[in-house]
């Protein structure tokens, strides 16, 4: 049962344009969402997060939007840079679990072309 | 550098064997998590330890076990290995038992032949 889904395995955008990565979830108990970025041969690196009490969180070029009614979140990168090329994982947690356990999506490989 | 150290980086072993993966968390972090990433899959949560005690368990096989020692380092033991156990195994750490902004190590790539 895939509780967190990233339906696009890959995305290619031109440098300077917007990258939009999408994520859907099924578990209504999830109340905290995170995006991690992963380069080859490295571990995932935390990028940005959002609590379910918000619908938007911004950090520099990165913005995460949360639509609770649709159980959907998206990561916007503006402007995209070649160094942003990596695998992006969406993850979710349920505060009620009283743990730091994360449920991850399968990842989306972003390629930003110069 | 996340501050989380995993050893070894690569491991090749035969079916039926047993291996131990080691993780040193960031200084001061009390929680350690283990995740498995199989080919083209997301990271699957295996187990969490907090200050030496098991805190949460995911779909961890009975052939797998873990522990966290008094110095807070952790070991993941995989036994009776099967070809399907070939994967990347990541360790992560966080400051508290409920902090989700965990820091990940570089992973151990296990290949079972």
Tab-separated table of C-alpha atoms in Angstrom:
chain	number	residue	atom	x	y	z
A	1	UNK	CA	0.000	0.000	0.000
A	2	UNK	CA	1.771	3.101	-1.299
A	3	UNK	CA	0.670	5.860	1.068
A	4	UNK	CA	2.846	8.495	-0.593
A	5	UNK	CA	3.032	8.576	-4.371
A	6	UNK	CA	5.130	10.497	-6.821
A	7	UNK	CA	3.588	9.585	-10.139
A	8	UNK	CA	6.195	11.205	-12.357
A	9	UNK	CA	9.443	9.223	-12.332
A	10	UNK	CA	11.252	11.996	-14.195
A	11	UNK	CA	11.023	15.639	-15.193
A	12	UNK	CA	13.169	17.691	-17.548
A	13	UNK	CA	13.154	21.499	-17.576
A	14	UNK	CA	15.235	24.264	-19.059
A	15	UNK	CA	17.530	26.314	-16.862
A	16	UNK	CA	15.765	29.421	-15.567
A	17	UNK	CA	12.276	27.948	-15.897
A	18	UNK	CA	10.038	26.629	-13.146
A	19	UNK	CA	10.220	23.011	-11.993
A	20	UNK	CA	7.079	21.575	-10.418
A	21	UNK	CA	7.297	18.246	-8.648
A	22	UNK	CA	4.118	16.610	-7.431
A	23	UNK	CA	3.226	14.257	-4.621
A	24	UNK	CA	-0.039	12.637	-3.517
A	25	UNK	CA	-0.835	10.913	-0.251
A	26	UNK	CA	-3.659	8.745	0.976
A	27	UNK	CA	-3.324	8.724	4.759
A	28	UNK	CA	-5.346	11.541	6.327
A	29	UNK	CA	-3.336	11.149	9.555
A	30	UNK	CA	-0.261	12.651	7.897
A	31	UNK	CA	0.288	16.127	9.282
A	32	UNK	CA	3.844	16.978	8.304
A	33	UNK	CA	5.406	16.791	4.875
A	34	UNK	CA	8.995	17.078	3.738
A	35	UNK	CA	10.987	17.167	0.543
A	36	UNK	CA	14.411	15.587	0.350
A	37	UNK	CA	16.914	15.918	-2.464
A	38	UNK	CA	19.352	13.161	-3.349
A	39	UNK	CA	22.456	13.228	-5.509
A	40	UNK	CA	24.022	9.966	-6.739
A	41	UNK	CA	26.228	8.244	-4.162
A	42	UNK	CA	24.974	10.529	-1.395
A	43	UNK	CA	22.267	10.251	1.222
A	44	UNK	CA	19.045	12.295	0.990
A	45	UNK	CA	19.341	15.907	2.120
A	46	UNK	CA	16.466	17.759	3.739
A	47	UNK	CA	15.184	20.566	1.524
A	48	UNK	CA	11.939	22.046	2.849
A	49	UNK	CA	8.935	21.038	4.913
A	50	UNK	CA	5.361	22.066	5.614
A	51	UNK	CA	2.952	21.475	8.431
A	52	UNK	CA	-0.646	20.576	7.680
A	53	UNK	CA	-1.818	23.802	9.329
A	54	UNK	CA	-0.242	25.749	6.478
A	55	UNK	CA	-0.849	25.697	2.747
A	56	UNK	CA	2.430	27.229	1.647
A	57	UNK	CA	6.025	27.425	2.807
A	58	UNK	CA	8.773	29.269	1.020
A	59	UNK	CA	12.550	29.104	1.323
A	60	UNK	CA	14.480	31.006	-1.301
A	61	UNK	CA	13.908	29.409	-4.692
A	62	UNK	CA	11.897	26.561	-3.166
A	63	UNK	CA	8.198	26.707	-2.330
A	64	UNK	CA	6.032	23.851	-1.148
A	65	UNK	CA	2.256	24.003	-1.554
A	66	UNK	CA	-0.149	21.771	0.343
A	67	UNK	CA	-3.737	21.069	-0.692
A	68	UNK	CA	-5.188	19.031	2.153
A	69	UNK	CA	-8.570	18.476	0.582
A	70	UNK	CA	-6.914	16.941	-2.472
A	71	UNK	CA	-4.212	15.230	-0.394
A	72	UNK	CA	-1.675	16.735	-2.745
A	73	UNK	CA	1.521	18.678	-2.355
A	74	UNK	CA	3.918	20.162	-4.818
A	75	UNK	CA	7.424	21.565	-4.799
A	76	UNK	CA	8.154	24.561	-6.996
A	77	UNK	CA	11.711	25.512	-7.875
A	78	UNK	CA	12.106	28.939	-9.433
A	79	UNK	CA	14.359	29.584	-11.251
A	80	UNK	CA	15.681	26.082	-11.883
A	81	UNK	CA	19.453	25.665	-12.032
A	82	UNK	CA	21.565	22.811	-13.427
A	83	UNK	CA	22.763	22.087	-9.874
A	84	UNK	CA	19.170	21.253	-8.956
A	85	UNK	CA	19.410	18.086	-11.081
A	86	UNK	CA	18.841	15.282	-8.588
A	87	UNK	CA	16.233	12.843	-7.318
A	88	UNK	CA	13.553	14.511	-5.199
A	89	UNK	CA	11.661	12.527	-2.584
A	90	UNK	CA	8.437	13.563	-0.956
A	91	UNK	CA	7.945	12.233	2.589
A	92	UNK	CA	5.190	12.379	5.181
A	93	UNK	CA	4.789	11.750	8.866
A	94	UNK	CA	1.923	11.435	11.323
A	95	UNK	CA	2.404	13.283	14.585
A	96	UNK	CA	0.068	10.825	16.243
A	97	UNK	CA	2.667	8.110	15.718
A	98	UNK	CA	4.892	9.849	18.274
A	99	UNK	CA	7.930	8.932	16.224
A	100	UNK	CA	10.104	10.516	13.583
A	101	UNK	CA	9.235	7.779	11.124
A	102	UNK	CA	8.869	9.011	7.540
A	103	UNK	CA	6.929	7.480	4.671
A	104	UNK	CA	8.627	8.237	1.364
A	105	UNK	CA	7.419	8.418	-2.210
A	106	UNK	CA	9.353	6.660	-4.984
A	107	UNK	CA	11.145	9.816	-6.072
A	108	UNK	CA	11.205	12.030	-9.160
A	109	UNK	CA	14.412	12.537	-11.105
A	110	UNK	CA	14.753	16.175	-12.114
A	111	UNK	CA	17.048	17.144	-14.949
A	112	UNK	CA	17.689	20.845	-15.494
A	113	UNK	CA	19.211	21.507	-18.890
A	114	UNK	CA	21.592	24.447	-19.363
B	1	UNK	CA	28.602	16.249	5.119
B	2	UNK	CA	25.522	15.408	7.202
B	3	UNK	CA	27.555	14.260	10.196
B	4	UNK	CA	26.060	10.763	10.007
B	5	UNK	CA	28.652	8.090	9.272
B	6	UNK	CA	27.845	4.709	7.817
B	7	UNK	CA	30.240	1.832	7.305
B	8	UNK	CA	30.987	0.051	5.118
B	9	UNK	CA	30.056	1.978	1.966
B	10	UNK	CA	29.869	-1.173	-0.127
B	11	UNK	CA	29.376	-4.800	0.794
B	12	UNK	CA	29.212	-7.862	-1.440
B	13	UNK	CA	28.254	-11.144	0.126
B	14	UNK	CA	26.757	-14.502	-0.746
B	15	UNK	CA	23.244	-15.763	-0.143
B	16	UNK	CA	22.742	-17.275	3.275
B	17	UNK	CA	25.389	-15.107	4.900
B	18	UNK	CA	25.064	-12.552	7.697
B	19	UNK	CA	26.285	-8.956	7.641
B	20	UNK	CA	26.369	-6.033	10.040
B	21	UNK	CA	25.937	-2.431	8.964
B	22	UNK	CA	27.116	0.298	11.286
B	23	UNK	CA	25.901	3.853	11.835
B	24	UNK	CA	27.264	6.703	13.933
B	25	UNK	CA	24.685	9.468	14.371
B	26	UNK	CA	25.368	13.193	14.410
B	27	UNK	CA	26.830	14.412	17.668
B	28	UNK	CA	24.024	14.951	20.158
B	29	UNK	CA	21.325	13.164	18.167
B	30	UNK	CA	19.426	10.589	20.193
B	31	UNK	CA	17.372	8.944	17.448
B	32	UNK	CA	18.642	6.608	14.778
B	33	UNK	CA	16.538	5.374	11.860
B	34	UNK	CA	17.219	2.667	9.302
B	35	UNK	CA	15.743	2.792	5.798
B	36	UNK	CA	16.052	0.411	2.863
B	37	UNK	CA	16.019	1.589	-0.745
B	38	UNK	CA	15.618	-1.177	-3.304
B	39	UNK	CA	16.053	-0.596	-7.026
B	40	UNK	CA	13.748	2.166	-8.319
B	41	UNK	CA	11.906	2.305	-5.025
B	42	UNK	CA	11.502	4.952	-2.413
B	43	UNK	CA	13.033	4.616	0.994
B	44	UNK	CA	11.247	2.066	3.168
B	45	UNK	CA	11.315	2.658	6.904
B	46	UNK	CA	12.734	-0.295	8.806
B	47	UNK	CA	13.200	0.693	12.431
B	48	UNK	CA	13.861	3.598	14.807
B	49	UNK	CA	15.813	3.651	18.046
B	50	UNK	CA	15.690	6.475	20.542
B	51	UNK	CA	18.297	6.704	23.274
B	52	UNK	CA	18.928	2.981	23.196
B	53	UNK	CA	15.317	1.821	23.040
B	54	UNK	CA	13.291	0.688	20.064
B	55	UNK	CA	10.813	3.460	19.223
B	56	UNK	CA	9.097	2.399	16.027
B	57	UNK	CA	9.136	-0.548	13.690
B	58	UNK	CA	8.295	-0.715	10.008
B	59	UNK	CA	8.131	-3.686	7.670
B	60	UNK	CA	11.401	-5.094	8.920
B	61	UNK	CA	11.935	-8.765	8.171
B	62	UNK	CA	12.439	-11.172	11.054
B	63	UNK	CA	15.845	-11.998	9.567
B	64	UNK	CA	16.847	-8.389	10.238
B	65	UNK	CA	17.565	-6.926	13.652
B	66	UNK	CA	19.033	-3.726	14.992
B	67	UNK	CA	20.260	-2.201	18.187
B	68	UNK	CA	21.485	1.107	19.517
B	69	UNK	CA	24.394	1.071	21.933
B	70	UNK	CA	25.055	3.299	24.967
B	71	UNK	CA	27.333	5.511	22.870
B	72	UNK	CA	24.303	5.920	20.532
B	73	UNK	CA	25.823	4.235	17.512
B	74	UNK	CA	23.595	1.656	15.876
B	75	UNK	CA	24.026	-1.589	14.027
B	76	UNK	CA	21.691	-3.278	11.575
B	77	UNK	CA	22.159	-7.035	11.344
B	78	UNK	CA	20.947	-8.859	8.252
B	79	UNK	CA	21.019	-12.648	8.304
B	80	UNK	CA	20.190	-15.551	5.982
B	81	UNK	CA	20.646	-13.112	3.151
B	82	UNK	CA	18.658	-13.493	-0.057
B	83	UNK	CA	19.183	-11.947	-3.477
B	84	UNK	CA	16.227	-9.648	-2.840
B	85	UNK	CA	17.987	-8.083	0.122
B	86	UNK	CA	20.342	-6.319	-2.271
B	87	UNK	CA	19.647	-2.633	-1.711
B	88	UNK	CA	20.934	0.640	-0.351
B	89	UNK	CA	20.587	0.843	3.401
B	90	UNK	CA	20.460	4.318	4.866
B	91	UNK	CA	20.860	5.384	8.418
B	92	UNK	CA	19.501	8.729	9.588
B	93	UNK	CA	19.598	10.544	12.890
B	94	UNK	CA	17.607	13.283	14.550
B	95	UNK	CA	17.829	15.186	17.781
B	96	UNK	CA	14.680	13.844	19.407
B	97	UNK	CA	12.350	10.884	19.175
B	98	UNK	CA	9.754	12.738	17.147
B	99	UNK	CA	11.841	15.041	14.998
B	100	UNK	CA	11.197	14.317	11.344
B	101	UNK	CA	13.966	16.494	9.931
B	102	UNK	CA	16.461	13.705	10.009
B	103	UNK	CA	19.968	13.786	8.611
B	104	UNK	CA	20.978	10.889	6.419
B	105	UNK	CA	24.248	9.076	5.994
B	106	UNK	CA	25.671	8.177	2.588
B	107	UNK	CA	24.291	4.677	2.773
B	108	UNK	CA	25.667	1.167	2.526
B	109	UNK	CA	25.183	-0.567	-0.797
B	110	UNK	CA	24.634	-4.254	-0.147
B	111	UNK	CA	24.926	-6.698	-3.011
B	112	UNK	CA	23.950	-10.309	-2.385
B	113	UNK	CA	25.240	-12.731	-5.002
